[in-house]
Every structure is written in C-alpha cells, then in structure tokens.
C-alpha cells in the first residue's frame, strides 16, 4: 500500500492541512493498515448522502471515544471534484483523520483509472500489500457498519502490533488470504511425497534382499 503513495504528498484533513511529504511519514501512516480509497465528489448527491455514514464508520473504529485502540485502518479521499472549492467543501464532511491528495495532483485521475472506478461513491478497500480486498465497500459499510472491519482484518491478514513483540513482528510475514489453503495444500503434497519416498525405499530393500538370496544360493564355482 505504501508503494502507491511513497512519492506523493498526502495532506491531513485538519485545519492546518499539514502535509505528509517524506517517506518516513507516509510509511508510519499507512504501513500494515487496511486502506480505504474513497472516490467521491461534492457534486454527487449519493456521495453527499453517504459521507455522514462513512464518517461515523471511520470514527467508531479510530476515535478514542468509541474504542480503546484505534483500528489499523486508513481513509484517503480521492477527490473527483471539478474545482478546489468543491473539494474543500466536501472535506468538511469527512473525518479529521482522513488524508487526501491536493486538487492539483493529477494522480487522483490515475487512481480512478487504476481501480476502474465507474460509479460514485466508491470505496476501494486495499490490503497492506496493495491488492484489492473489496472493489467497492459502500453497500457493506451501509449495512454492516463497523462490524465489517473484523472481516476485512482477517481477510487481509493484518498484523496486530499491539499484541506482538518486535521479534514476532519481524518473523511473521505478510500473507495473502489464500495462504492457509496453500499451506494445507503443501502439507498434503509433502505428506504424499514422503509416503512415495518411503515406498521406494521399501521396494529397494526388497529387491536388494532378493538379489542377495540369488547370489547366496548359487554355486561357488
């Protein structure tokens, strides 16, 4: 996920609109997190209606008023507004912890094409490795609310830093959702391979014993 924005400037949705313009800042804000890319526009009525729902969803997962520990999730507004004034107006409807790209950054449109955004609003949910977890989670957020985060967390295999020591974190690799299936598959194949080798050894021992009997039973001359 970090790779998507490592050379970009992300802006905080606070009063000062502080910029995250170094690799270290970007990594600290996005690494090992599920990322929601919110494609929307102030001119879109459906976006205006969905914004309060998304804001409440995000606050219930990250605001200390609702949770003891903030969920490992980040929200990035990808503005498809036609003017900077529209973008600024819509940002007021979004959480303060939300990040966004500056209006003049053409990368907004590149991301729109990259993720095949065909309707607004769209919330693309990404795993920490940048792969797509959900192409558009708008309806899921509307119907399940914060409860859907647990499903995302398990599917994305996000490491919970709060319960891991540094050695564990370094040892645990980021795996895809299909990893348990692959590990089971490899385990089965490994077992088959061992059985095959074991059978080959037994056959070899039997053949060797048979050869020995023929030699011992023959004439010494």
GROMACS .gro file of N, CA and C in nm, residues 33-183:
model
  453
   33UNK      N    1  -0.162  -0.139   0.734
   33UNK     CA    2  -0.300  -0.094   0.756
   33UNK      C    3  -0.387  -0.129   0.636
   34UNK      N    4  -0.513  -0.147   0.663
   34UNK     CA    5  -0.611  -0.158   0.557
   34UNK      C    6  -0.639  -0.015   0.511
   35UNK      N    7  -0.641   0.006   0.381
   35UNK     CA    8  -0.661   0.141   0.328
   35UNK      C    9  -0.793   0.149   0.252
   36UNK      N   10  -0.872   0.248   0.287
   36UNK     CA   11  -0.995   0.276   0.214
   36UNK      C   12  -0.971   0.397   0.122
   37UNK      N   13  -0.986   0.375  -0.006
   37UNK     CA   14  -0.978   0.484  -0.103
   37UNK      C   15  -1.121   0.528  -0.134
   38UNK      N   16  -1.154   0.648  -0.091
   38UNK     CA   17  -1.290   0.698  -0.108
   38UNK      C   18  -1.296   0.791  -0.228
   39UNK      N   19  -1.354   0.741  -0.337
   39UNK     CA   20  -1.370   0.820  -0.459
   39UNK      C   21  -1.508   0.886  -0.455
   40UNK      N   22  -1.509   1.017  -0.461
   40UNK     CA   23  -1.636   1.088  -0.449
   40UNK      C   24  -1.622   1.230  -0.502
   41UNK      N   25  -1.735   1.301  -0.504
   41UNK     CA   26  -1.737   1.439  -0.550
   41UNK      C   27  -1.849   1.514  -0.478
   42UNK      N   28  -1.825   1.638  -0.449
   42UNK     CA   29  -1.925   1.720  -0.382
   42UNK      C   30  -2.048   1.739  -0.468
   43UNK      N   31  -2.032   1.728  -0.600
   43UNK     CA   32  -2.145   1.747  -0.691
   43UNK      C   33  -2.233   1.623  -0.701
   44UNK      N   34  -2.189   1.513  -0.640
   44UNK     CA   35  -2.263   1.387  -0.644
   44UNK      C   36  -2.356   1.377  -0.523
   45UNK      N   37  -2.486   1.371  -0.548
   45UNK     CA   38  -2.584   1.366  -0.440
   45UNK      C   39  -2.569   1.239  -0.355
   46UNK      N   40  -2.542   1.126  -0.420
   46UNK     CA   41  -2.522   1.000  -0.347
   46UNK      C   42  -2.400   1.007  -0.256
   47UNK      N   43  -2.298   1.078  -0.301
   47UNK     CA   44  -2.177   1.096  -0.221
   47UNK      C   45  -2.208   1.179  -0.097
   48UNK      N   46  -2.286   1.283  -0.115
   48UNK     CA   47  -2.326   1.368  -0.003
   48UNK      C   48  -2.405   1.289   0.100
   49UNK      N   49  -2.489   1.198   0.053
   49UNK     CA   50  -2.570   1.117   0.143
   49UNK      C   51  -2.487   1.012   0.217
   50UNK      N   52  -2.384   0.960   0.149
   50UNK     CA   53  -2.302   0.855   0.207
   50UNK      C   54  -2.195   0.909   0.302
   51UNK      N   55  -2.153   1.032   0.283
   51UNK     CA   56  -2.043   1.090   0.362
   51UNK      C   57  -2.065   1.080   0.514
   52UNK      N   58  -2.182   1.114   0.569
   52UNK     CA   59  -2.202   1.101   0.714
   52UNK      C   60  -2.190   0.956   0.762
   53UNK      N   61  -2.235   0.861   0.680
   53UNK     CA   62  -2.224   0.719   0.715
   53UNK      C   63  -2.078   0.676   0.722
   54UNK      N   64  -2.000   0.718   0.624
   54UNK     CA   65  -1.858   0.684   0.620
   54UNK      C   66  -1.784   0.750   0.737
   55UNK      N   67  -1.820   0.874   0.766
   55UNK     CA   68  -1.756   0.946   0.876
   55UNK      C   69  -1.782   0.876   1.008
   56UNK      N   70  -1.906   0.836   1.031
   56UNK     CA   71  -1.941   0.765   1.155
   56UNK      C   72  -1.871   0.629   1.160
   57UNK      N   73  -1.867   0.559   1.049
   57UNK     CA   74  -1.799   0.430   1.039
   57UNK      C   75  -1.653   0.442   1.081
   58UNK      N   76  -1.585   0.540   1.024
   58UNK     CA   77  -1.442   0.558   1.050
   58UNK      C   78  -1.416   0.602   1.194
   59UNK      N   79  -1.498   0.692   1.245
   59UNK     CA   80  -1.480   0.741   1.382
   59UNK      C   81  -1.501   0.629   1.484
   60UNK      N   82  -1.596   0.542   1.460
   60UNK     CA   83  -1.623   0.432   1.553
   60UNK      C   84  -1.510   0.329   1.556
   61UNK      N   85  -1.425   0.332   1.455
   61UNK     CA   86  -1.312   0.240   1.451
   61UNK      C   87  -1.181   0.304   1.497
   62UNK      N   88  -1.176   0.436   1.497
   62UNK     CA   89  -1.049   0.504   1.526
   62UNK      C   90  -1.053   0.606   1.639
   63UNK      N   91  -1.171   0.654   1.674
   63UNK     CA   92  -1.183   0.758   1.776
   63UNK      C   93  -1.178   0.698   1.916
   64UNK      N   94  -1.095   0.754   2.002
   64UNK     CA   95  -1.079   0.701   2.138
   64UNK      C   96  -1.208   0.710   2.220
   65UNK      N   97  -1.303   0.789   2.174
   65UNK     CA   98  -1.432   0.796   2.242
   65UNK      C   99  -1.508   0.664   2.229
   66UNK      N  100  -1.482   0.593   2.117
   66UNK     CA  101  -1.552   0.467   2.090
   66UNK      C  102  -1.467   0.343   2.118
   67UNK      N  103  -1.337   0.351   2.095
   67UNK     CA  104  -1.251   0.233   2.109
   67UNK      C  105  -1.127   0.267   2.191
   68UNK      N  106  -1.076   0.165   2.261
   68UNK     CA  107  -0.954   0.183   2.340
   68UNK      C  108  -0.832   0.191   2.249
   69UNK      N  109  -0.835   0.112   2.142
   69UNK     CA  110  -0.724   0.110   2.047
   69UNK      C  111  -0.779   0.134   1.907
   70UNK      N  112  -0.718   0.225   1.838
   70UNK     CA  113  -0.761   0.257   1.703
   70UNK      C  114  -0.738   0.137   1.611
   71UNK      N  115  -0.836   0.110   1.526
   71UNK     CA  116  -0.822   0.003   1.427
   71UNK      C  117  -0.711   0.040   1.329
   72UNK      N  118  -0.646  -0.062   1.274
   72UNK     CA  119  -0.536  -0.039   1.181
   72UNK      C  120  -0.595  -0.020   1.040
   73UNK      N  121  -0.649   0.100   1.025
   73UNK     CA  122  -0.718   0.134   0.902
   73UNK      C  123  -0.692   0.280   0.869
   74UNK      N  124  -0.686   0.311   0.742
   74UNK     CA  125  -0.662   0.449   0.699
   74UNK      C  126  -0.764   0.485   0.591
   75UNK      N  127  -0.803   0.612   0.590
   75UNK     CA  128  -0.901   0.661   0.493
   75UNK      C  129  -0.837   0.771   0.408
   76UNK      N  130  -0.845   0.754   0.278
   76UNK     CA  131  -0.788   0.852   0.186
   76UNK      C  132  -0.894   0.897   0.086
   77UNK      N  133  -0.923   1.027   0.086
   77UNK     CA  134  -1.023   1.081  -0.004
   77UNK      C  135  -0.959   1.110  -0.139
   78UNK      N  136  -1.012   1.045  -0.243
   78UNK     CA  137  -0.965   1.071  -0.380
   78UNK      C  138  -1.072   1.158  -0.446
   79UNK      N  139  -1.045   1.286  -0.449
   79UNK     CA  140  -1.142   1.382  -0.498
   79UNK      C  141  -1.158   1.376  -0.650
   80UNK      N  142  -1.283   1.366  -0.694
   80UNK     CA  143  -1.314   1.377  -0.836
   80UNK      C  144  -1.395   1.504  -0.859
   81UNK      N  145  -1.372   1.600  -0.770
   81UNK     CA  146  -1.440   1.729  -0.779
   81UNK      C  147  -1.392   1.808  -0.900
   82UNK      N  148  -1.477   1.898  -0.947
   82UNK     CA  149  -1.443   1.979  -1.064
   82UNK      C  150  -1.370   2.107  -1.027
   83UNK      N  151  -1.370   2.140  -0.898
   83UNK     CA  152  -1.300   2.261  -0.854
   83UNK      C  153  -1.242   2.239  -0.714
   84UNK      N  154  -1.142   2.318  -0.682
   84UNK     CA  155  -1.081   2.307  -0.549
   84UNK      C  156  -1.180   2.349  -0.441
   85UNK      N  157  -1.268   2.442  -0.475
   85UNK     CA  158  -1.369   2.487  -0.379
   85UNK      C  159  -1.464   2.372  -0.343
   86UNK      N  160  -1.502   2.294  -0.443
   86UNK     CA  161  -1.586   2.177  -0.418
   86UNK      C  162  -1.515   2.078  -0.327
   87UNK      N  163  -1.387   2.055  -0.356
   87UNK     CA  164  -1.310   1.960  -0.274
   87UNK      C  165  -1.303   2.007  -0.129
   88UNK      N  166  -1.271   2.134  -0.109
   88UNK     CA  167  -1.260   2.189   0.026
   88UNK      C  168  -1.394   2.178   0.100
   89UNK      N  169  -1.502   2.200   0.027
   89UNK     CA  170  -1.634   2.191   0.088
   89UNK      C  171  -1.665   2.049   0.132
   90UNK      N  172  -1.631   1.952   0.049
   90UNK     CA  173  -1.662   1.813   0.080
   90UNK      C  174  -1.574   1.759   0.192
   91UNK      N  175  -1.450   1.807   0.200
   91UNK     CA  176  -1.359   1.762   0.306
   91UNK      C  177  -1.414   1.793   0.445
   92UNK      N  178  -1.495   1.896   0.455
   92UNK     CA  179  -1.554   1.932   0.584
   92UNK      C  180  -1.652   1.826   0.633
   93UNK      N  181  -1.701   1.743   0.541
   93UNK     CA  182  -1.795   1.636   0.576
   93UNK      C  183  -1.724   1.507   0.615
   94UNK      N  184  -1.590   1.506   0.604
   94UNK     CA  185  -1.513   1.385   0.628
   94UNK      C  186  -1.435   1.393   0.760
   95UNK      N  187  -1.392   1.277   0.813
   95UNK     CA  188  -1.319   1.277   0.942
   95UNK      C  189  -1.190   1.358   0.937
   96UNK      N  190  -1.152   1.413   1.049
   96UNK     CA  191  -1.029   1.492   1.058
   96UNK      C  192  -0.905   1.406   1.035
   97UNK      N  193  -0.916   1.276   1.065
   97UNK     CA  194  -0.801   1.186   1.046
   97UNK      C  195  -0.790   1.136   0.903
   98UNK      N  196  -0.878   1.181   0.818
   98UNK     CA  197  -0.875   1.143   0.677
   98UNK      C  198  -0.758   1.213   0.607
   99UNK      N  199  -0.701   1.147   0.507
   99UNK     CA  200  -0.596   1.207   0.425
   99UNK      C  201  -0.653   1.233   0.286
  100UNK      N  202  -0.587   1.320   0.210
  100UNK     CA  203  -0.632   1.345   0.073
  100UNK      C  204  -0.516   1.393  -0.012
  101UNK      N  205  -0.537   1.386  -0.143
  101UNK     CA  206  -0.439   1.439  -0.238
  101UNK      C  207  -0.479   1.580  -0.277
  102UNK      N  208  -0.381   1.664  -0.296
  102UNK     CA  209  -0.409   1.802  -0.335
  102UNK      C  210  -0.486   1.805  -0.467
  103UNK      N  211  -0.569   1.903  -0.483
  103UNK     CA  212  -0.654   1.912  -0.601
  103UNK      C  213  -0.572   1.916  -0.729
  104UNK      N  214  -0.457   1.980  -0.725
  104UNK     CA  215  -0.375   1.993  -0.846
  104UNK      C  216  -0.295   1.867  -0.879
  105UNK      N  217  -0.302   1.765  -0.793
  105UNK     CA  218  -0.226   1.643  -0.816
  105UNK      C  219  -0.300   1.554  -0.918
  106UNK      N  220  -0.243   1.532  -1.036
  106UNK     CA  221  -0.308   1.451  -1.140
  106UNK      C  222  -0.319   1.303  -1.102
  107UNK      N  223  -0.251   1.265  -0.995
  107UNK     CA  224  -0.254   1.124  -0.952
  107UNK      C  225  -0.396   1.081  -0.913
  108UNK      N  226  -0.481   1.179  -0.882
  108UNK     CA  227  -0.621   1.147  -0.848
  108UNK      C  228  -0.688   1.074  -0.964
  109UNK      N  229  -0.669   1.126  -1.083
  109UNK     CA  230  -0.729   1.065  -1.201
  109UNK      C  231  -0.662   0.933  -1.239
  110UNK      N  232  -0.533   0.924  -1.210
  110UNK     CA  233  -0.461   0.798  -1.237
  110UNK      C  234  -0.516   0.687  -1.149
  111UNK      N  235  -0.545   0.719  -1.023
  111UNK     CA  236  -0.601   0.620  -0.932
  111UNK      C  237  -0.742   0.580  -0.976
  112UNK      N  238  -0.817   0.676  -1.025
  112UNK     CA  239  -0.953   0.648  -1.073
  112UNK      C  240  -0.947   0.543  -1.185
  113UNK      N  241  -0.852   0.559  -1.278
  113UNK     CA  242  -0.837   0.463  -1.387
  113UNK      C  243  -0.777   0.332  -1.338
  114UNK      N  244  -0.683   0.340  -1.247
  114UNK     CA  245  -0.615   0.222  -1.195
  114UNK      C  246  -0.713   0.123  -1.130
  115UNK      N  247  -0.812   0.178  -1.057
  115UNK     CA  248  -0.907   0.093  -0.986
  115UNK      C  249  -1.044   0.084  -1.055
  116UNK      N  250  -1.046   0.126  -1.181
  116UNK     CA  251  -1.166   0.112  -1.265
  116UNK      C  252  -1.293   0.165  -1.196
  117UNK      N  253  -1.283   0.285  -1.143
  117UNK     CA  254  -1.397   0.346  -1.075
  117UNK      C  255  -1.499   0.389  -1.180
  118UNK      N  256  -1.617   0.329  -1.173
  118UNK     CA  257  -1.721   0.357  -1.271
  118UNK      C  258  -1.843   0.425  -1.212
  119UNK      N  259  -1.849   0.433  -1.079
  119UNK     CA  260  -1.964   0.498  -1.016
  119UNK      C  261  -1.919   0.567  -0.888
  120UNK      N  262  -1.998   0.664  -0.846
  120UNK     CA  263  -1.970   0.737  -0.722
  120UNK      C  264  -2.091   0.725  -0.631
  121UNK      N  265  -2.068   0.708  -0.501
  121UNK     CA  266  -1.937   0.693  -0.437
  121UNK      C  267  -1.881   0.552  -0.453
  122UNK      N  268  -1.750   0.540  -0.444
  122UNK     CA  269  -1.682   0.411  -0.444
  122UNK      C  270  -1.580   0.411  -0.331
  123UNK      N  271  -1.578   0.303  -0.254
  123UNK     CA  272  -1.477   0.284  -0.150
  123UNK      C  273  -1.400   0.157  -0.183
  124UNK      N  274  -1.281   0.173  -0.237
  124UNK     CA  275  -1.194   0.059  -0.267
  124UNK      C  276  -1.117   0.024  -0.140
  125UNK      N  277  -1.129  -0.100  -0.096
  125UNK     CA  278  -1.059  -0.144   0.025
  125UNK      C  279  -0.936  -0.225  -0.017
  126UNK      N  280  -0.819  -0.181   0.028
  126UNK     CA  281  -0.693  -0.246  -0.010
  126UNK      C  282  -0.627  -0.315   0.109
  127UNK      N  283  -0.566  -0.429   0.082
  127UNK     CA  284  -0.482  -0.495   0.181
  127UNK      C  285  -0.351  -0.417   0.194
  128UNK      N  286  -0.272  -0.445   0.297
  128UNK     CA  287  -0.143  -0.376   0.312
  128UNK      C  288  -0.047  -0.399   0.196
  129UNK      N  289  -0.067  -0.507   0.118
  129UNK     CA  290   0.022  -0.533   0.005
  129UNK      C  291  -0.028  -0.468  -0.124
  130UNK      N  292  -0.130  -0.383  -0.114
  130UNK     CA  293  -0.187  -0.308  -0.226
  130UNK      C  294  -0.286  -0.388  -0.309
  131UNK      N  295  -0.307  -0.514  -0.280
  131UNK     CA  296  -0.406  -0.591  -0.354
  131UNK      C  297  -0.546  -0.551  -0.310
  132UNK      N  298  -0.642  -0.566  -0.400
  132UNK     CA  299  -0.779  -0.524  -0.372
  132UNK      C  300  -0.851  -0.627  -0.287
  133UNK      N  301  -0.902  -0.583  -0.175
  133UNK     CA  302  -0.981  -0.670  -0.088
  133UNK      C  303  -1.129  -0.662  -0.129
  134UNK      N  304  -1.179  -0.539  -0.150
  134UNK     CA  305  -1.317  -0.518  -0.193
  134UNK      C  306  -1.316  -0.404  -0.296
  135UNK      N  307  -1.368  -0.428  -0.416
  135UNK     CA  308  -1.368  -0.324  -0.520
  135UNK      C  309  -1.453  -0.204  -0.484
  136UNK      N  310  -1.565  -0.229  -0.414
  136UNK     CA  311  -1.649  -0.118  -0.367
  136UNK      C  312  -1.726  -0.163  -0.243
  137UNK      N  313  -1.689  -0.106  -0.128
  137UNK     CA  314  -1.746  -0.149   0.000
  137UNK      C  315  -1.859  -0.058   0.049
  138UNK      N  316  -1.912   0.026  -0.037
  138UNK     CA  317  -2.015   0.122   0.005
  138UNK      C  318  -2.135   0.051   0.067
  139UNK      N  319  -2.189  -0.049  -0.002
  139UNK     CA  320  -2.308  -0.117   0.050
  139UNK      C  321  -2.277  -0.196   0.177
  140UNK      N  322  -2.160  -0.254   0.184
  140UNK     CA  323  -2.120  -0.329   0.304
  140UNK      C  324  -2.111  -0.237   0.424
  141UNK      N  325  -2.055  -0.119   0.405
  141UNK     CA  326  -2.044  -0.022   0.514
  141UNK      C  327  -2.182   0.026   0.556
  142UNK      N  328  -2.269   0.047   0.460
  142UNK     CA  329  -2.405   0.091   0.490
  142UNK      C  330  -2.481  -0.012   0.574
  143UNK      N  331  -2.466  -0.139   0.540
  143UNK     CA  332  -2.548  -0.243   0.603
  143UNK      C  333  -2.484  -0.303   0.729
  144UNK      N  334  -2.352  -0.314   0.733
  144UNK     CA  335  -2.285  -0.378   0.847
  144UNK      C  336  -2.219  -0.280   0.942
  145UNK      N  337  -2.189  -0.161   0.894
  145UNK     CA  338  -2.121  -0.064   0.979
  145UNK      C  339  -1.984  -0.114   1.021
  146UNK      N  340  -1.936  -0.073   1.139
  146UNK     CA  341  -1.802  -0.110   1.185
  146UNK      C  342  -1.778  -0.261   1.197
  147UNK      N  343  -1.885  -0.340   1.202
  147UNK     CA  344  -1.868  -0.485   1.216
  147UNK      C  345  -1.794  -0.547   1.097
  148UNK      N  346  -1.801  -0.482   0.983
  148UNK     CA  347  -1.735  -0.542   0.866
  148UNK      C  348  -1.583  -0.530   0.875
  149UNK      N  349  -1.531  -0.444   0.963
  149UNK     CA  350  -1.385  -0.430   0.975
  149UNK      C  351  -1.319  -0.559   1.018
  150UNK      N  352  -1.382  -0.634   1.109
  150UNK     CA  353  -1.323  -0.759   1.155
  150UNK      C  354  -1.305  -0.856   1.038
  151UNK      N  355  -1.404  -0.860   0.950
  151UNK     CA  356  -1.392  -0.947   0.832
  151UNK      C  357  -1.277  -0.901   0.743
  152UNK      N  358  -1.263  -0.771   0.727
  152UNK     CA  359  -1.154  -0.718   0.645
  152UNK      C  360  -1.019  -0.751   0.707
  153UNK      N  361  -1.010  -0.735   0.839
  153UNK     CA  362  -0.884  -0.757   0.910
  153UNK      C  363  -0.839  -0.902   0.894
  154UNK      N  364  -0.932  -0.996   0.909
  154UNK     CA  365  -0.899  -1.137   0.896
  154UNK      C  366  -0.862  -1.171   0.752
  155UNK      N  367  -0.937  -1.118   0.658
  155UNK     CA  368  -0.911  -1.147   0.517
  155UNK      C  369  -0.779  -1.086   0.470
  156UNK      N  370  -0.743  -0.971   0.526
  156UNK     CA  371  -0.621  -0.902   0.485
  156UNK      C  372  -0.499  -0.951   0.561
  157UNK      N  373  -0.520  -1.033   0.667
  157UNK     CA  374  -0.410  -1.085   0.747
  157UNK      C  375  -0.325  -0.972   0.804
  158UNK      N  376  -0.392  -0.871   0.859
  158UNK     CA  377  -0.322  -0.757   0.919
  158UNK      C  378  -0.262  -0.798   1.053
  159UNK      N  379  -0.136  -0.765   1.073
  159UNK     CA  380  -0.069  -0.797   1.199
  159UNK      C  381  -0.111  -0.697   1.305
  160UNK      N  382  -0.157  -0.746   1.418
  160UNK     CA  383  -0.194  -0.658   1.528
  160UNK      C  384  -0.069  -0.625   1.608
  161UNK      N  385  -0.011  -0.509   1.584
  161UNK     CA  386   0.112  -0.469   1.651
  161UNK      C  387   0.096  -0.459   1.802
  162UNK      N  388  -0.024  -0.431   1.848
  162UNK     CA  389  -0.046  -0.407   1.989
  162UNK      C  390  -0.025  -0.532   2.075
  163UNK      N  391  -0.030  -0.649   2.012
  163UNK     CA  392  -0.015  -0.772   2.088
  163UNK      C  393   0.103  -0.855   2.042
  164UNK      N  394   0.199  -0.792   1.974
  164UNK     CA  395   0.315  -0.865   1.926
  164UNK      C  396   0.442  -0.793   1.967
  165UNK      N  397   0.542  -0.870   2.009
  165UNK     CA  398   0.672  -0.812   2.038
  165UNK      C  399   0.745  -0.796   1.906
  166UNK      N  400   0.853  -0.720   1.905
  166UNK     CA  401   0.921  -0.688   1.781
  166UNK      C  402   0.971  -0.812   1.708
  167UNK      N  403   1.019  -0.913   1.784
  167UNK     CA  404   1.069  -1.033   1.721
  167UNK      C  405   0.959  -1.105   1.645
  168UNK      N  406   0.840  -1.108   1.705
  168UNK     CA  407   0.727  -1.173   1.640
  168UNK      C  408   0.689  -1.099   1.513
  169UNK      N  409   0.691  -0.966   1.520
  169UNK     CA  410   0.651  -0.886   1.405
  169UNK      C  411   0.748  -0.907   1.289
  170UNK      N  412   0.878  -0.917   1.320
  170UNK     CA  413   0.977  -0.936   1.215
  170UNK      C  414   0.967  -1.076   1.156
  171UNK      N  415   0.932  -1.173   1.241
  171UNK     CA  416   0.928  -1.312   1.196
  171UNK      C  417   0.804  -1.339   1.112
  172UNK      N  418   0.692  -1.275   1.145
  172UNK     CA  419   0.567  -1.301   1.074
  172UNK      C  420   0.566  -1.229   0.941
  173UNK      N  421   0.548  -1.298   0.833
  173UNK     CA  422   0.545  -1.236   0.701
  173UNK      C  423   0.402  -1.203   0.664
  174UNK      N  424   0.386  -1.104   0.575
  174UNK     CA  425   0.253  -1.065   0.530
  174UNK      C  426   0.207  -1.168   0.427
  175UNK      N  427   0.095  -1.237   0.454
  175UNK     CA  428   0.048  -1.343   0.367
  175UNK      C  429  -0.086  -1.303   0.307
  176UNK      N  430  -0.118  -1.366   0.197
  176UNK     CA  431  -0.246  -1.338   0.133
  176UNK      C  432  -0.355  -1.420   0.199
  177UNK      N  433  -0.481  -1.391   0.159
  177UNK     CA  434  -0.595  -1.458   0.218
  177UNK      C  435  -0.594  -1.608   0.190
  178UNK      N  436  -0.534  -1.648   0.077
  178UNK     CA  437  -0.532  -1.789   0.039
  178UNK      C  438  -0.417  -1.866   0.102
  179UNK      N  439  -0.338  -1.800   0.184
  179UNK     CA  440  -0.220  -1.865   0.241
  179UNK      C  441  -0.252  -1.990   0.321
  180UNK      N  442  -0.354  -1.989   0.411
  180UNK     CA  443  -0.385  -2.112   0.486
  180UNK      C  444  -0.419  -2.228   0.393
  181UNK      N  445  -0.488  -2.198   0.281
  181UNK     CA  446  -0.522  -2.302   0.185
  181UNK      C  447  -0.396  -2.355   0.120
  182UNK      N  448  -0.307  -2.263   0.082
  182UNK     CA  449  -0.181  -2.304   0.021
  182UNK      C  450  -0.099  -2.388   0.117
  183UNK      N  451  -0.093  -2.346   0.244
  183UNK     CA  452  -0.014  -2.421   0.341
  183UNK      C  453  -0.071  -2.562   0.360
   0.00000   0.00000   0.00000
